[in-house]
Coordinates of C-alpha atoms and ligand atoms in Angstrom, one line a residue:
M1 CA 0.0 0.0 0.0
N2 CA 2.9 2.3 0.8
K3 CA 4.8 1.4 -2.3
L4 CA 6.3 4.4 -4.0
H5 CA 5.4 5.3 -7.6
V6 CA 8.0 6.8 -9.9
V7 CA 7.3 7.9 -13.5
L8 CA 10.3 7.6 -15.7
F9 CA 10.0 9.5 -19.0
L10 CA 12.5 7.9 -21.2
C11 CA 13.7 9.4 -24.5
N12 CA 13.4 7.0 -27.4
W13 CA 17.1 7.4 -28.4
G14 CA 20.1 7.2 -26.2
P15 CA 18.3 6.6 -22.9
H16 CA 16.0 4.0 -24.3
A17 CA 18.9 2.0 -25.7
A18 CA 20.6 2.2 -22.2
F19 CA 17.4 1.1 -20.5
Q20 CA 17.0 -1.8 -22.9
T21 CA 20.5 -3.0 -22.0
L22 CA 19.4 -3.1 -18.3
Q23 CA 16.4 -5.2 -19.3
D24 CA 18.4 -7.5 -21.5
R25 CA 21.0 -8.0 -18.7
K26 CA 18.1 -8.6 -16.3
D27 CA 19.6 -6.0 -14.0
A28 CA 17.5 -5.2 -10.9
I29 CA 15.7 -2.0 -12.0
P30 CA 14.0 -0.5 -8.9
E31 CA 10.5 -1.8 -8.6
E32 CA 9.1 1.7 -8.1
I33 CA 9.9 2.7 -11.7
R34 CA 7.1 2.9 -14.3
M35 CA 8.6 3.7 -17.7
V36 CA 7.0 5.9 -20.3
R37 CA 8.8 6.0 -23.6
V38 CA 8.7 9.4 -25.3
P39 CA 10.0 10.6 -28.7
C40 CA 12.2 13.2 -27.1
S41 CA 12.7 14.4 -23.5
G42 CA 12.0 17.9 -24.8
R43 CA 8.4 16.9 -25.6
V44 CA 7.6 16.3 -21.9
T45 CA 5.8 19.5 -20.9
R46 CA 5.5 21.2 -17.6
A47 CA 1.8 20.3 -17.6
L48 CA 2.6 16.6 -18.1
I49 CA 5.1 16.6 -15.3
L50 CA 2.7 18.3 -12.9
K51 CA -0.1 16.0 -14.0
C52 CA 2.0 13.0 -12.8
F53 CA 2.2 14.6 -9.3
E54 CA -1.5 15.5 -9.4
M55 CA -2.3 11.9 -10.0
G56 CA -0.3 10.7 -7.1
A57 CA 3.2 10.0 -8.4
D58 CA 5.8 10.2 -5.6
G59 CA 8.6 11.1 -8.0
V60 CA 9.2 11.9 -11.7
L61 CA 12.4 11.2 -13.7
L62 CA 13.2 12.6 -17.0
A63 CA 15.9 10.7 -18.9
G64 CA 17.1 12.5 -22.1
C65 CA 20.1 12.3 -24.3
E66 CA 23.4 13.6 -23.0
T67 CA 23.4 17.4 -23.7
G68 CA 25.0 18.0 -27.1
S69 CA 23.9 14.6 -28.4
C70 CA 20.1 15.3 -28.8
R71 CA 19.0 14.0 -32.2
Y72 CA 16.7 17.1 -32.6
G73 CA 19.3 19.6 -31.4
M74 CA 17.4 21.4 -28.6
G75 CA 15.4 18.6 -26.9
S76 CA 17.7 18.0 -23.9
S77 CA 18.3 21.7 -23.2
A78 CA 14.6 22.4 -23.4
A79 CA 13.9 19.5 -21.0
L80 CA 16.6 20.7 -18.6
S81 CA 15.2 24.2 -18.4
R82 CA 11.7 22.7 -17.7
I83 CA 13.1 20.6 -15.0
K84 CA 14.8 23.6 -13.4
Y85 CA 11.4 25.5 -13.5
M86 CA 9.4 22.5 -12.2
R87 CA 11.8 21.8 -9.3
N88 CA 11.1 25.4 -8.2
V89 CA 7.3 24.8 -8.4
L90 CA 7.6 21.6 -6.4
K91 CA 9.6 23.5 -3.8
M92 CA 6.9 26.2 -3.6
L93 CA 4.2 23.6 -3.4
G94 CA 6.0 22.1 -0.4
L95 CA 6.5 18.8 -2.2
G96 CA 10.3 19.2 -2.2
E97 CA 12.3 19.7 -5.4
D98 CA 14.1 16.4 -5.0
R99 CA 11.0 14.5 -6.2
L100 CA 12.0 15.5 -9.7
R101 CA 15.3 14.8 -11.4
W102 CA 16.9 14.8 -14.8
G103 CA 19.6 12.5 -16.3
G104 CA 21.4 12.7 -19.6
F105 CA 22.5 9.4 -21.2
L106 CA 24.3 8.0 -24.2
P107 CA 23.2 4.6 -25.6
D108 CA 26.0 2.7 -23.9
D109 CA 25.4 4.4 -20.5
A110 CA 23.4 1.4 -19.0
S111 CA 25.4 1.2 -15.8
N112 CA 25.2 5.0 -15.2
M113 CA 21.4 4.8 -15.8
L114 CA 21.0 2.0 -13.2
A115 CA 23.0 4.0 -10.7
F116 CA 20.8 7.1 -11.5
L117 CA 17.6 5.1 -11.0
E118 CA 18.8 3.4 -7.8
G119 CA 20.1 6.7 -6.4
F120 CA 16.8 8.5 -7.0
C121 CA 14.7 5.8 -5.5
R122 CA 16.9 5.6 -2.4
D123 CA 16.5 9.3 -1.9
L124 CA 12.8 9.2 -2.5
R125 CA 12.3 6.4 0.0
A126 CA 13.9 8.8 2.6
L127 CA 11.4 11.5 1.5
G128 CA 8.4 9.1 1.7
K129 CA 5.0 9.1 0.1
T130 CA 3.7 12.2 -1.6
P131 CA 1.2 14.2 0.5
I132 CA -0.9 14.7 -2.6
L133 CA -4.0 12.6 -2.7
S134 CA -4.2 10.9 -6.0
K135 CA -6.7 12.2 -8.5
T136 CA -8.0 9.9 -11.2
L137 CA -8.8 11.1 -14.7
G138 CA -12.5 12.0 -14.9
Q139 CA -15.0 10.7 -17.4
K140 CA -17.0 12.9 -19.7
P141 CA -20.2 13.4 -17.6
Q142 CA -23.7 12.7 -18.9
V143 CA -25.5 16.0 -19.0
S144 CA -29.2 15.7 -18.4
E145 CA -32.0 17.9 -19.7
T146 CA -33.3 18.4 -16.1
A147 CA -30.0 19.7 -14.9
V148 CA -29.6 22.1 -17.8
A149 CA -33.3 23.3 -17.3
S150 CA -32.6 23.9 -13.7
L151 CA -29.6 26.1 -14.6
L152 CA -31.6 27.9 -17.3
T153 CA -34.2 28.8 -14.6
R154 CA -31.7 29.6 -11.9
H155 CA -30.0 32.2 -14.1
D156 CA -33.2 33.6 -15.6
I157 CA -32.2 32.6 -19.2
Y158 CA -35.9 32.1 -20.0
A159 CA -36.3 35.8 -19.5
C160 CA -34.2 36.4 -22.6
Q161 CA -36.2 38.5 -25.1
D162 CA -33.9 37.6 -28.0
C163 CA -33.0 41.2 -28.5
G164 CA -29.4 40.4 -29.5
K165 CA -27.8 43.1 -27.3
C166 CA -25.5 40.5 -25.7
S167 CA -24.2 39.2 -29.0
S168 CA -23.7 42.7 -30.4
A169 CA -21.7 43.6 -27.2
C170 CA -19.7 40.4 -26.9
P171 CA -16.1 41.2 -27.8
L172 CA -15.5 37.7 -29.0
T173 CA -18.4 37.7 -31.4
L174 CA -17.1 41.1 -32.7
T175 CA -13.7 39.5 -33.5
G176 CA -15.6 37.3 -36.1
K177 CA -15.7 34.2 -33.9
T178 CA -18.7 31.9 -34.6
F179 CA -20.0 32.4 -31.1
S180 CA -23.1 34.1 -29.8
P181 CA -24.3 33.9 -26.2
R182 CA -27.9 34.3 -27.3
G183 CA -27.5 31.6 -29.9
M184 CA -26.0 29.2 -27.4
A185 CA -28.8 29.9 -24.9
T186 CA -31.4 29.3 -27.6
H187 CA -29.9 25.8 -28.4
L188 CA -30.0 24.9 -24.7
M189 CA -33.6 26.1 -24.3
T190 CA -34.6 23.9 -27.3
G191 CA -32.9 20.9 -25.7
A192 CA -29.9 20.7 -28.2
L193 CA -27.5 19.9 -25.3
E194 CA -24.8 18.6 -27.6
A195 CA -25.1 21.2 -30.4
P196 CA -21.6 22.2 -31.6
E197 CA -22.5 25.8 -30.8
V198 CA -23.0 24.7 -27.2
L199 CA -20.0 22.5 -26.8
S200 CA -17.6 25.1 -28.3
G201 CA -19.4 28.2 -26.9
L202 CA -19.1 26.8 -23.4
W203 CA -15.3 27.1 -23.5
S204 CA -15.1 30.2 -25.7
C205 CA -16.8 32.7 -23.4
I206 CA -14.1 34.6 -21.5
T207 CA -16.8 35.5 -18.8
C208 CA -15.9 39.1 -19.1
G209 CA -19.4 40.2 -18.2
L210 CA -19.9 42.8 -21.0
C211 CA -23.1 41.1 -22.1
D212 CA -24.3 41.0 -18.5
D213 CA -24.0 44.7 -18.4
R214 CA -26.1 45.3 -21.5
C215 CA -28.9 42.8 -21.1
P216 CA -32.3 44.5 -20.5
S217 CA -33.7 41.3 -19.0
G218 CA -31.1 40.8 -16.3
V219 CA -29.6 37.6 -17.7
H220 CA -26.3 36.9 -16.0
F221 CA -24.6 35.0 -18.8
P222 CA -21.1 34.7 -17.2
D223 CA -22.6 33.1 -14.0
F224 CA -24.6 30.8 -16.2
I225 CA -21.5 29.8 -18.2
R226 CA -19.6 29.2 -14.9
D227 CA -22.3 26.8 -13.6
L228 CA -22.8 25.2 -17.0
R229 CA -19.1 24.4 -17.2
S230 CA -19.4 22.6 -13.8
L231 CA -22.1 20.5 -15.4
Y232 CA -20.4 19.7 -18.6
G233 CA -16.8 19.8 -17.5
S234 CA -16.7 18.6 -13.9
G235 CA -14.1 15.8 -13.6
N236 CA -13.6 15.8 -17.3
D237 CA -9.9 15.8 -18.2
S238 CA -10.1 16.6 -21.9
L239 CA -11.1 20.2 -21.7
P240 CA -9.6 22.9 -23.9
L241 CA -7.5 24.5 -21.2
A242 CA -4.6 26.9 -21.9
H243 CA -1.0 25.7 -21.1
G244 CA -2.2 22.0 -21.1
G245 CA -4.2 22.6 -17.9
F246 CA -1.0 23.3 -15.9
F247 CA -2.7 25.9 -13.7
Q248 CA -5.7 23.8 -13.0
S249 CA -3.4 20.9 -12.0
L250 CA -1.4 23.3 -9.8
M251 CA -4.6 24.3 -8.0
R252 CA -5.9 20.7 -7.7
T253 CA -2.6 19.6 -6.0
M254 CA -3.3 22.2 -3.4
T255 CA -6.6 20.5 -2.4
S256 CA -4.6 17.8 -0.5
P257 CA -4.9 18.7 3.2
D258 CA -1.4 17.3 4.1
L259 CA 0.4 19.4 1.4
Q260 CA 1.9 22.5 2.9
P261 CA 2.8 25.0 0.2
Q262 CA 5.8 27.1 1.1
R263 CA 4.9 30.8 0.8
W264 CA 6.5 34.1 1.7
D265 CA 10.1 32.9 1.9
D266 CA 10.9 35.7 -0.4
L267 CA 9.7 38.7 1.6
E268 CA 11.9 41.6 0.7
A269 CA 14.0 43.4 3.3
G270 CA 12.2 46.2 5.2
I271 CA 8.7 44.6 4.8
E272 CA 7.1 44.0 8.2
V273 CA 4.5 41.3 8.9
D274 CA 3.0 40.3 12.2
S275 CA 2.3 36.6 12.8
E276 CA -0.3 37.5 15.4
S277 CA -2.2 40.1 13.4
P278 CA -5.9 39.5 12.8
V279 CA -5.5 41.3 9.4
L280 CA -4.4 38.9 6.7
F281 CA -2.7 39.8 3.4
F282 CA -3.7 37.1 0.9
G283 CA -1.3 36.9 -1.9
G284 CA -2.7 34.5 -4.4
C285 CA -0.8 32.6 -7.2
A286 CA 1.5 35.4 -8.4
P287 CA 4.8 33.7 -7.5
Y288 CA 3.7 30.6 -9.6
F289 CA 2.9 32.8 -12.5
D290 CA 6.2 34.6 -12.5
T291 CA 8.0 31.2 -12.4
Y292 CA 5.9 29.9 -15.3
F293 CA 6.2 33.0 -17.4
T294 CA 10.0 33.5 -17.0
R295 CA 10.2 34.1 -20.7
F296 CA 8.3 37.4 -20.2
P297 CA 11.0 39.1 -18.1
E298 CA 8.8 42.3 -17.9
V299 CA 6.1 40.4 -16.1
R300 CA 7.0 40.1 -12.4
T301 CA 3.6 40.0 -10.7
N302 CA 5.1 38.9 -7.3
V303 CA 6.4 42.5 -7.2
V304 CA 2.8 43.6 -6.8
L305 CA 2.5 41.5 -3.6
Q306 CA 5.7 43.0 -2.1
D307 CA 4.5 46.5 -3.0
A308 CA 1.1 45.9 -1.5
L309 CA 2.8 44.9 1.8
R310 CA 5.0 48.0 1.6
L311 CA 1.9 50.1 1.1
L312 CA 0.1 48.5 4.1
N313 CA 3.2 49.1 6.2
F314 CA 3.1 52.7 5.1
F315 CA -0.5 52.9 6.5
D316 CA 0.9 51.4 9.7
I317 CA -0.7 48.0 9.0
R318 CA 1.6 45.0 9.6
P319 CA -0.5 42.2 8.3
R320 CA -0.2 38.5 8.9
V321 CA 0.7 36.2 5.9
L322 CA 0.0 32.5 6.0
P323 CA 3.2 30.5 5.5
H324 CA 1.2 27.7 3.9
E325 CA -1.2 29.8 1.9
R326 CA -3.1 28.0 -0.9
C327 CA -4.8 29.3 -4.0
C328 CA -8.3 30.9 -3.6
G329 CA -9.7 28.5 -6.3
H330 CA -11.1 31.1 -8.7
D331 CA -9.7 29.4 -11.8
L332 CA -11.0 26.0 -10.8
L333 CA -14.5 27.4 -10.2
W334 CA -14.6 29.3 -13.5
S335 CA -13.1 26.4 -15.5
G336 CA -15.8 24.0 -14.4
D337 CA -14.1 22.1 -11.5
R338 CA -16.5 23.1 -8.6
E339 CA -15.7 20.0 -6.7
N340 CA -12.0 20.9 -6.3
F341 CA -12.8 24.6 -5.9
L342 CA -14.9 23.6 -2.8
K343 CA -12.1 21.5 -1.4
L344 CA -9.7 24.5 -1.7
A345 CA -12.3 26.9 -0.3
R346 CA -12.9 24.7 2.7
L347 CA -9.2 24.4 3.5
N348 CA -8.7 28.1 3.2
T349 CA -11.7 28.9 5.3
E350 CA -10.5 26.5 8.0
A351 CA -7.1 28.2 7.9
F352 CA -8.6 31.7 8.3
H353 CA -10.7 30.5 11.3
A354 CA -7.8 28.8 12.9
A355 CA -5.6 31.9 12.6
G356 CA -8.3 34.1 14.1
I357 CA -8.4 36.3 11.0
R358 CA -10.8 39.3 11.2
E359 CA -10.0 41.0 7.8
I360 CA -8.5 39.8 4.5
I361 CA -6.8 42.2 2.2
T362 CA -5.7 41.1 -1.3
A363 CA -4.2 42.8 -4.3
C364 CA -5.8 40.5 -6.9
P365 CA -9.4 41.2 -8.1
E366 CA -10.0 37.5 -8.7
C367 CA -9.0 36.5 -5.1
Y368 CA -11.1 39.5 -3.9
H369 CA -14.2 38.5 -5.8
T370 CA -13.8 34.8 -5.0
L371 CA -13.3 35.3 -1.2
A372 CA -15.9 38.0 -0.9
H373 CA -18.7 36.4 -3.0
H374 CA -18.1 32.9 -4.1
Y375 CA -17.1 31.5 -0.7
P376 CA -20.3 32.8 1.0
E377 CA -22.4 31.7 -2.0
H378 CA -21.1 28.2 -1.5
G379 CA -22.0 28.2 2.2
L380 CA -18.5 29.0 3.5
N381 CA -18.7 31.9 5.9
L382 CA -15.5 33.7 6.4
P383 CA -14.9 35.1 9.8
C384 CA -14.1 38.5 8.4
R385 CA -14.6 41.2 5.8
V386 CA -12.6 41.1 2.5
R387 CA -11.1 44.2 0.9
H388 CA -9.0 45.0 -2.1
I389 CA -5.8 46.8 -1.4
L390 CA -7.0 49.7 -3.5
E391 CA -10.0 50.2 -1.1
V392 CA -7.6 50.2 1.8
A393 CA -5.4 52.7 0.0
E394 CA -8.2 55.0 -0.9
E395 CA -9.5 55.0 2.7
H396 CA -6.2 56.1 4.1
I397 CA -5.2 58.5 1.4
A398 CA -8.6 60.2 1.5
K399 CA -7.9 61.2 5.1
G400 CA -5.3 63.7 3.8
A401 CA -1.7 64.2 4.8
I402 CA -0.5 62.0 2.0
G403 CA 1.0 63.2 -1.3
F404 CA 2.7 61.7 -4.3
K405 CA 6.0 62.2 -5.9
D406 CA 6.1 63.5 -9.5
F407 CA 5.9 60.6 -11.9
N408 CA 6.6 61.9 -15.3
R409 CA 4.7 59.3 -17.3
K410 CA 1.6 59.4 -19.4
V411 CA -0.8 56.7 -18.2
T412 CA -3.8 54.8 -19.3
F413 CA -5.7 52.1 -17.4
Q414 CA -6.8 48.6 -18.1
D415 CA -9.9 47.6 -16.1
P416 CA -9.9 44.1 -14.6
C417 CA -13.3 42.5 -15.3
R418 CA -13.6 41.2 -11.8
L419 CA -13.0 44.6 -10.2
S420 CA -14.7 47.0 -12.7
R421 CA -17.6 45.0 -13.9
L422 CA -18.4 42.1 -11.5
E423 CA -17.6 44.2 -8.4
K424 CA -18.8 47.4 -10.1
K425 CA -15.8 49.3 -8.7
A426 CA -14.5 51.0 -11.8
D427 CA -14.4 54.4 -10.0
L428 CA -12.0 53.1 -7.3
P429 CA -8.8 53.0 -9.4
R430 CA -9.7 56.2 -11.1
K431 CA -10.0 58.1 -7.9
L432 CA -6.5 56.9 -6.9
L433 CA -5.1 57.7 -10.4
E434 CA -6.5 61.3 -10.1
R435 CA -4.5 61.7 -6.8
L436 CA -1.2 60.8 -8.5
A437 CA 1.2 63.4 -9.8
L438 CA 1.3 62.0 -13.4
A439 CA 2.4 63.7 -16.6
G440 CA -1.1 62.7 -17.9
F441 CA -3.9 60.2 -17.7
K442 CA -6.1 59.3 -20.6
E443 CA -8.9 56.8 -20.9
M444 CA -9.0 54.2 -23.6
A445 CA -12.0 54.2 -26.1
D446 CA -13.7 51.5 -24.0
Q447 CA -13.3 52.1 -20.3
G448 CA -14.7 51.5 -16.9
Q449 CA -17.8 49.2 -16.9
S450 CA -17.5 49.0 -20.7
A451 CA -13.8 48.2 -20.9
L452 CA -12.5 45.3 -23.0
C453 CA -11.2 42.3 -21.2
C454 CA -7.5 41.3 -21.3
G455 CA -8.6 38.3 -23.3
N456 CA -8.6 35.4 -21.0
C457 CA -10.2 34.1 -17.8
A458 CA -9.3 31.0 -15.8
W459 CA -6.9 29.8 -18.5
T460 CA -9.6 28.6 -20.8
G461 CA -10.5 29.5 -24.4
C462 CA -7.3 31.0 -25.5
D463 CA -7.2 31.2 -29.3
R464 CA -6.6 33.5 -32.3
H465 CA -9.9 35.4 -31.5
T466 CA -8.9 36.2 -28.0
K467 CA -5.5 37.2 -29.4
A468 CA -7.3 39.6 -31.8
L469 CA -9.2 41.0 -28.8
Q470 CA -6.0 41.6 -27.0
L471 CA -4.4 43.4 -29.9
K472 CA -7.5 45.6 -30.2
R473 CA -7.2 46.5 -26.6
L474 CA -3.4 47.2 -26.9
R475 CA -4.3 49.4 -30.0
Q476 CA -6.7 51.3 -27.8
A477 CA -4.0 51.8 -25.2
K478 CA -1.5 53.0 -27.8
D479 CA -4.1 55.4 -29.2
T480 CA -4.2 57.3 -25.9
G481 CA -0.6 58.4 -26.5
S482 CA 0.3 57.0 -23.1
D483 CA 3.7 55.4 -22.3
L484 CA 2.6 53.3 -19.4
L485 CA -0.3 50.9 -19.2
V486 CA -1.5 50.6 -15.6
T487 CA -3.5 47.5 -14.6
A488 CA -4.9 46.3 -11.3
C489 CA -4.7 42.5 -11.9
P490 CA -1.6 40.3 -12.3
K491 CA -3.3 38.2 -15.0
C492 CA -4.2 41.3 -17.2
Q493 CA -0.4 41.9 -17.2
I494 CA 0.4 38.3 -18.2
H495 CA -2.2 38.0 -21.0
L496 CA -1.5 41.4 -22.5
R497 CA 2.2 40.8 -22.4
C498 CA 1.6 37.5 -24.2
A499 CA -0.1 39.5 -26.9
M500 CA 2.8 41.8 -27.1
E501 CA 4.9 38.8 -28.1
D502 CA 2.8 38.5 -31.3
P503 CA 5.4 38.2 -34.1
F504 CA 3.4 40.6 -36.5
H505 CA 1.9 43.3 -34.3
G506 CA 3.5 42.8 -30.9
K507 CA 6.5 45.1 -31.3
E508 CA 4.4 48.0 -32.6
L509 CA 1.9 47.6 -29.7
S510 CA 4.4 46.9 -27.0
M511 CA 4.1 49.0 -23.9
E512 CA 5.4 49.1 -20.4
M513 CA 2.9 47.9 -17.8
M514 CA 2.6 48.4 -14.1
D515 CA 0.1 47.5 -11.4
L516 CA -1.6 50.4 -9.7
T517 CA -0.6 49.0 -6.3
S518 CA 3.0 49.2 -7.4
L519 CA 2.5 52.7 -8.8
L520 CA 1.1 53.9 -5.5
A521 CA 3.9 52.2 -3.5
K522 CA 6.5 53.8 -5.7
T523 CA 5.3 57.3 -5.5
I524 CA 3.5 57.7 -2.2
Q525 CA 5.0 60.1 0.5
W526 CA 3.9 61.9 3.6
E527 CA 3.4 65.6 2.8
Ligands
SF4_601 S1 -29.2 40.8 -24.1 FE1 -30.4 39.6 -22.7 S2 -32.4 39.6 -23.5 FE2 -31.1 40.3 -25.1 S3 -30.6 38.4 -26.3 FE3 -29.0 38.7 -24.8 S4 -29.7 37.5 -23.0 FE4 -31.5 37.8 -24.3
SF4_602 S1 -19.2 37.1 -20.8 FE1 -18.0 38.3 -22.4 S2 -17.2 36.7 -23.8 FE2 -18.9 35.7 -22.6 S3 -20.7 36.0 -23.9 FE3 -20.6 37.7 -22.4 S4 -19.6 39.4 -23.5 FE4 -19.2 37.4 -24.6
SF4_603 S1 -3.0 34.9 -23.7 FE1 -1.0 33.9 -23.5 S2 -0.6 33.8 -21.3 FE2 -2.8 34.1 -21.6 S3 -3.7 32.1 -21.6 FE3 -3.3 32.6 -23.8 S4 -1.3 31.8 -24.2 FE4 -1.5 31.9 -21.9

């Protein structure tokens, strides 16, 4: 029962020949090893490595060709850089980086390979079983007419007057995508539960809420989509998720109660936290994003968390941080995995209660919306109020006696959907921006409640249409003549930066970005 399980990804070329020699010689290959032969170690993605751990592997090995002898040139070096990244992730997750190892082999390296396998298994036995509870791959669920009808009723979809305002407002429909919220709802109302428009539309919607805002009948389409995804997607492992489902896997691993993610080892000098404080700063997943998107050196969303803490210190708040903080679960809920969202939410709620927390402050609009609304909606009563750092900042700055250093940049603002539309707080960042000593502030063509989304939500539905939407948004930002695009959500920065990598238009639309929290922390001063 306590037997360890090790997945060995074995490159088809040098390493496989070496492994075959071990088998031919009938050498004692450690019994924990389960071999998976792959065309090249460079083909083993980060999502695949994490999936092994999500499914309960105690260790993962990647055996590629000795660097310099890769048949495809770059395979071994690509695998090595992934291993480096993934070892970091395992460390942050509290699993321990030593559960993952790389080895490079030539075809006649059989004895070295045996020593490598034995050494890894010996070290792994010392580490013991993984604390992650094994998840099995889900089956495609059977969606019943009754369940869909109940959602149609719960979200007032029958109130639809077929006016078409949602479709004409939907930024995806406007990119030319064959997708219409109204069309999809109509198919469902007529019982066409498996219509292609439904099956693709379900994962296309970026839940930006623009349609919600325009609907005269009060149909809340994004909430409907969220719940519909749970119905169609719950437990189903073949969903069209961005990055191979890496981020969903990451969040699911955190649902294991015995896993203790290691957070806040990286607090910068001068930042003060108080392990007894009833005020909690909840950071969210920014450090994982920064590690994943290392190829976007301009995106360092963890900086936002450090700046948020500096800002709180400036207001004489020394908050608590939880050393084993888990993700809030937003992306699981919005990508159809309500079951695991609930597991995460329960673990978080227990941790808040156990720590005697009376207030939670966060710098992420998704964490904010999830903790403030989705937890209570799911029967999880937090022992406290939840506030966004910008609300805290506005409260303190509005008292007076605080000024801002000159910041000689022309600025425009990207509204995060969760803050500006779902929370209806578009005025909040603008009030703060007005207080800053900027060289100029200019709104984009679509702004506030009507702003365009950064193009992705919950790592679903990323395609050429969402890319077109992002480029449209960046064009709007450029058209303001600004030289700094300010956001208030780490993910807006990531998705828009990704669009700036577009080989055709990216360079022309590239712009420096900064989170409003960082801008406040950088320029604030006592008068
Ligand atoms: S805007 Fe509302 S009423 Fe009009 S078609 Fe869309 S869902 Fe129906
Ligand atoms: S939530 Fe956004 S993407 Fe989805 S249907 Fe509405 S406007 Fe379109
Ligand atoms: S826009 Fe880029 S970063 Fe965002 S989900 Fe798509 S590929 Fe990933």
